[in-house]
């Protein structure tokens, strides 16, 4: 992946800006293309735009001294996580298993089929 976006910027608001701005009339834009722009610049600009959008939401949150815990398939993308860290000035911590949505769905399916019991009992 490119180390920079080569002056290309992407604002992904093709169906409006969502949290925390909530402007359904906003429109997306890609700008900064020149004759020297490459596909990799647009890809990098897109990854950075995700980080900027996440920063808008994260700026409303506080992290503890151990950093902000993230997961999900996109957290596997090192460029995205580094962009988030650079933009927010925060430490981001990934678990060993980042795709916890799939893990949770598998656990619930196994529980419903009686394969295992995932309920936690309080210690007495």
Short mmCIF file of C-alpha atoms in Angstrom, two decimals:
data_model
loop_
_atom_site.label_atom_id
_atom_site.label_comp_id
_atom_site.label_asym_id
_atom_site.label_seq_id
_atom_site.Cartn_x
_atom_site.Cartn_y
_atom_site.Cartn_z
CA UNK A 1 0.00 0.00 0.00
CA UNK A 2 1.15 3.54 -0.74
CA UNK A 3 2.79 5.41 2.11
CA UNK A 4 0.78 8.53 1.23
CA UNK A 5 -2.25 9.51 -0.79
CA UNK A 6 -0.29 11.62 -3.30
CA UNK A 7 -2.55 14.62 -2.74
CA UNK A 8 -5.72 12.65 -3.46
CA UNK A 9 -8.55 13.07 -0.93
CA UNK A 10 -11.77 11.15 -0.58
CA UNK A 11 -14.87 12.20 1.36
CA UNK A 12 -17.18 9.16 1.42
CA UNK A 13 -20.59 10.81 1.72
CA UNK A 14 -22.32 9.44 -1.36
CA UNK A 15 -25.45 8.74 0.69
CA UNK A 16 -24.85 11.49 3.26
CA UNK A 17 -22.56 11.90 6.25
CA UNK A 18 -23.49 9.74 9.18
CA UNK A 19 -22.29 9.72 12.81
CA UNK A 20 -21.61 12.13 14.34
CA UNK A 21 -22.62 14.71 11.67
CA UNK A 22 -25.91 13.26 10.41
CA UNK A 23 -26.26 15.29 7.23
CA UNK A 24 -28.30 13.28 4.73
CA UNK A 25 -27.82 15.97 2.07
CA UNK A 26 -24.01 15.85 2.10
CA UNK A 27 -22.37 14.50 -1.03
CA UNK A 28 -19.15 12.60 -1.49
CA UNK A 29 -16.16 13.86 -3.40
CA UNK A 30 -12.82 12.65 -4.68
CA UNK A 31 -10.34 15.43 -5.36
CA UNK A 32 -6.68 16.05 -5.96
CA UNK A 33 -6.29 13.75 -8.99
CA UNK A 34 -3.51 14.75 -11.36
CA UNK A 35 -1.79 13.07 -14.27
CA UNK A 36 0.59 11.52 -11.72
CA UNK A 37 -2.13 10.01 -9.51
CA UNK A 38 -2.33 6.24 -9.35
CA UNK A 39 -4.96 3.78 -8.22
CA UNK A 40 -2.91 3.16 -5.09
CA UNK A 41 -3.25 6.85 -4.15
CA UNK A 42 -7.05 6.55 -4.26
CA UNK A 43 -6.93 3.36 -2.19
CA UNK A 44 -4.74 5.06 0.40
CA UNK A 45 -7.03 8.13 0.42
CA UNK A 46 -10.01 5.82 0.98
CA UNK A 47 -8.31 4.08 3.92
CA UNK A 48 -7.40 7.46 5.42
CA UNK A 49 -10.98 8.71 4.96
CA UNK A 50 -12.21 5.79 7.07
CA UNK A 51 -9.72 6.78 9.76
CA UNK A 52 -10.87 10.41 9.65
CA UNK A 53 -14.52 9.39 9.97
CA UNK A 54 -13.68 7.11 12.88
CA UNK A 55 -11.72 9.98 14.46
CA UNK A 56 -14.86 12.14 14.40
CA UNK A 57 -16.62 9.54 16.54
CA UNK A 58 -13.60 8.68 18.68
CA UNK A 59 -13.10 12.35 19.54
CA UNK A 60 -16.38 12.08 21.43
CA UNK A 61 -15.05 9.13 23.44
CA UNK A 62 -12.29 8.85 25.98
CA UNK A 63 -9.72 6.08 26.04
CA UNK A 64 -8.29 4.61 29.19
CA UNK A 65 -4.56 4.36 29.85
CA UNK A 66 -4.47 1.01 28.01
CA UNK A 67 -5.67 2.56 24.73
CA UNK A 68 -8.82 2.16 22.67
CA UNK A 69 -9.79 -1.42 22.02
CA UNK A 70 -10.88 -2.15 18.45
CA UNK A 71 -11.99 -5.22 16.58
CA UNK A 72 -13.76 -6.21 13.41
CA UNK A 73 -12.46 -7.28 10.04
CA UNK A 74 -11.18 -3.79 9.17
CA UNK A 75 -8.95 -3.77 12.26
CA UNK A 76 -6.73 -6.32 10.48
CA UNK A 77 -5.70 -3.48 8.11
CA UNK A 78 -2.45 -2.14 9.57
CA UNK A 79 -2.57 1.01 7.44
CA UNK A 80 -6.04 1.84 8.76
CA UNK A 81 -5.09 1.25 12.39
CA UNK A 82 -1.91 3.30 11.97
CA UNK A 83 -3.88 6.11 10.32
CA UNK A 84 -6.30 6.07 13.24
CA UNK A 85 -3.42 6.24 15.69
CA UNK A 86 -1.72 9.07 13.80
CA UNK A 87 -4.90 11.14 13.42
CA UNK A 88 -6.20 10.67 16.96
CA UNK A 89 -2.93 10.50 18.85
CA UNK A 90 -4.33 7.45 20.65
CA UNK A 91 -3.05 3.92 21.17
CA UNK A 92 -5.22 1.24 19.55
CA UNK A 93 -5.22 -2.31 20.86
CA UNK A 94 -6.40 -5.30 18.82
CA UNK A 95 -7.37 -8.62 20.40
CA UNK A 96 -5.92 -11.89 19.11
CA UNK A 97 -9.25 -12.57 17.39
CA UNK A 98 -10.41 -9.41 15.60
CA UNK A 99 -13.48 -10.81 13.88
CA UNK A 100 -15.52 -11.18 17.07
CA UNK A 101 -18.83 -10.76 15.24
CA UNK A 102 -18.26 -14.07 13.46
CA UNK A 103 -17.03 -15.66 16.68
CA UNK A 104 -20.15 -14.45 18.53
CA UNK A 105 -22.43 -15.77 15.79
CA UNK A 106 -20.66 -19.15 15.89
CA UNK A 107 -20.92 -19.27 19.68
CA UNK A 108 -24.64 -18.50 19.61
CA UNK A 109 -25.23 -21.11 16.91
CA UNK A 110 -23.34 -23.71 18.93
CA UNK A 111 -25.26 -22.75 22.07
CA UNK A 112 -28.63 -23.00 20.29
CA UNK A 113 -27.71 -26.44 18.93
CA UNK A 114 -26.67 -27.61 22.40
CA UNK A 115 -23.02 -28.11 21.42
CA UNK A 116 -21.79 -26.04 24.37
CA UNK A 117 -23.04 -23.85 27.17
CA UNK A 118 -21.75 -20.29 26.90
CA UNK A 119 -23.64 -18.91 29.90
CA UNK A 120 -21.46 -17.76 32.73
CA UNK A 121 -22.54 -18.67 36.23
CA UNK A 122 -21.70 -16.26 39.06
CA UNK A 123 -19.11 -17.54 41.51
CA UNK A 124 -20.68 -18.39 44.85
#
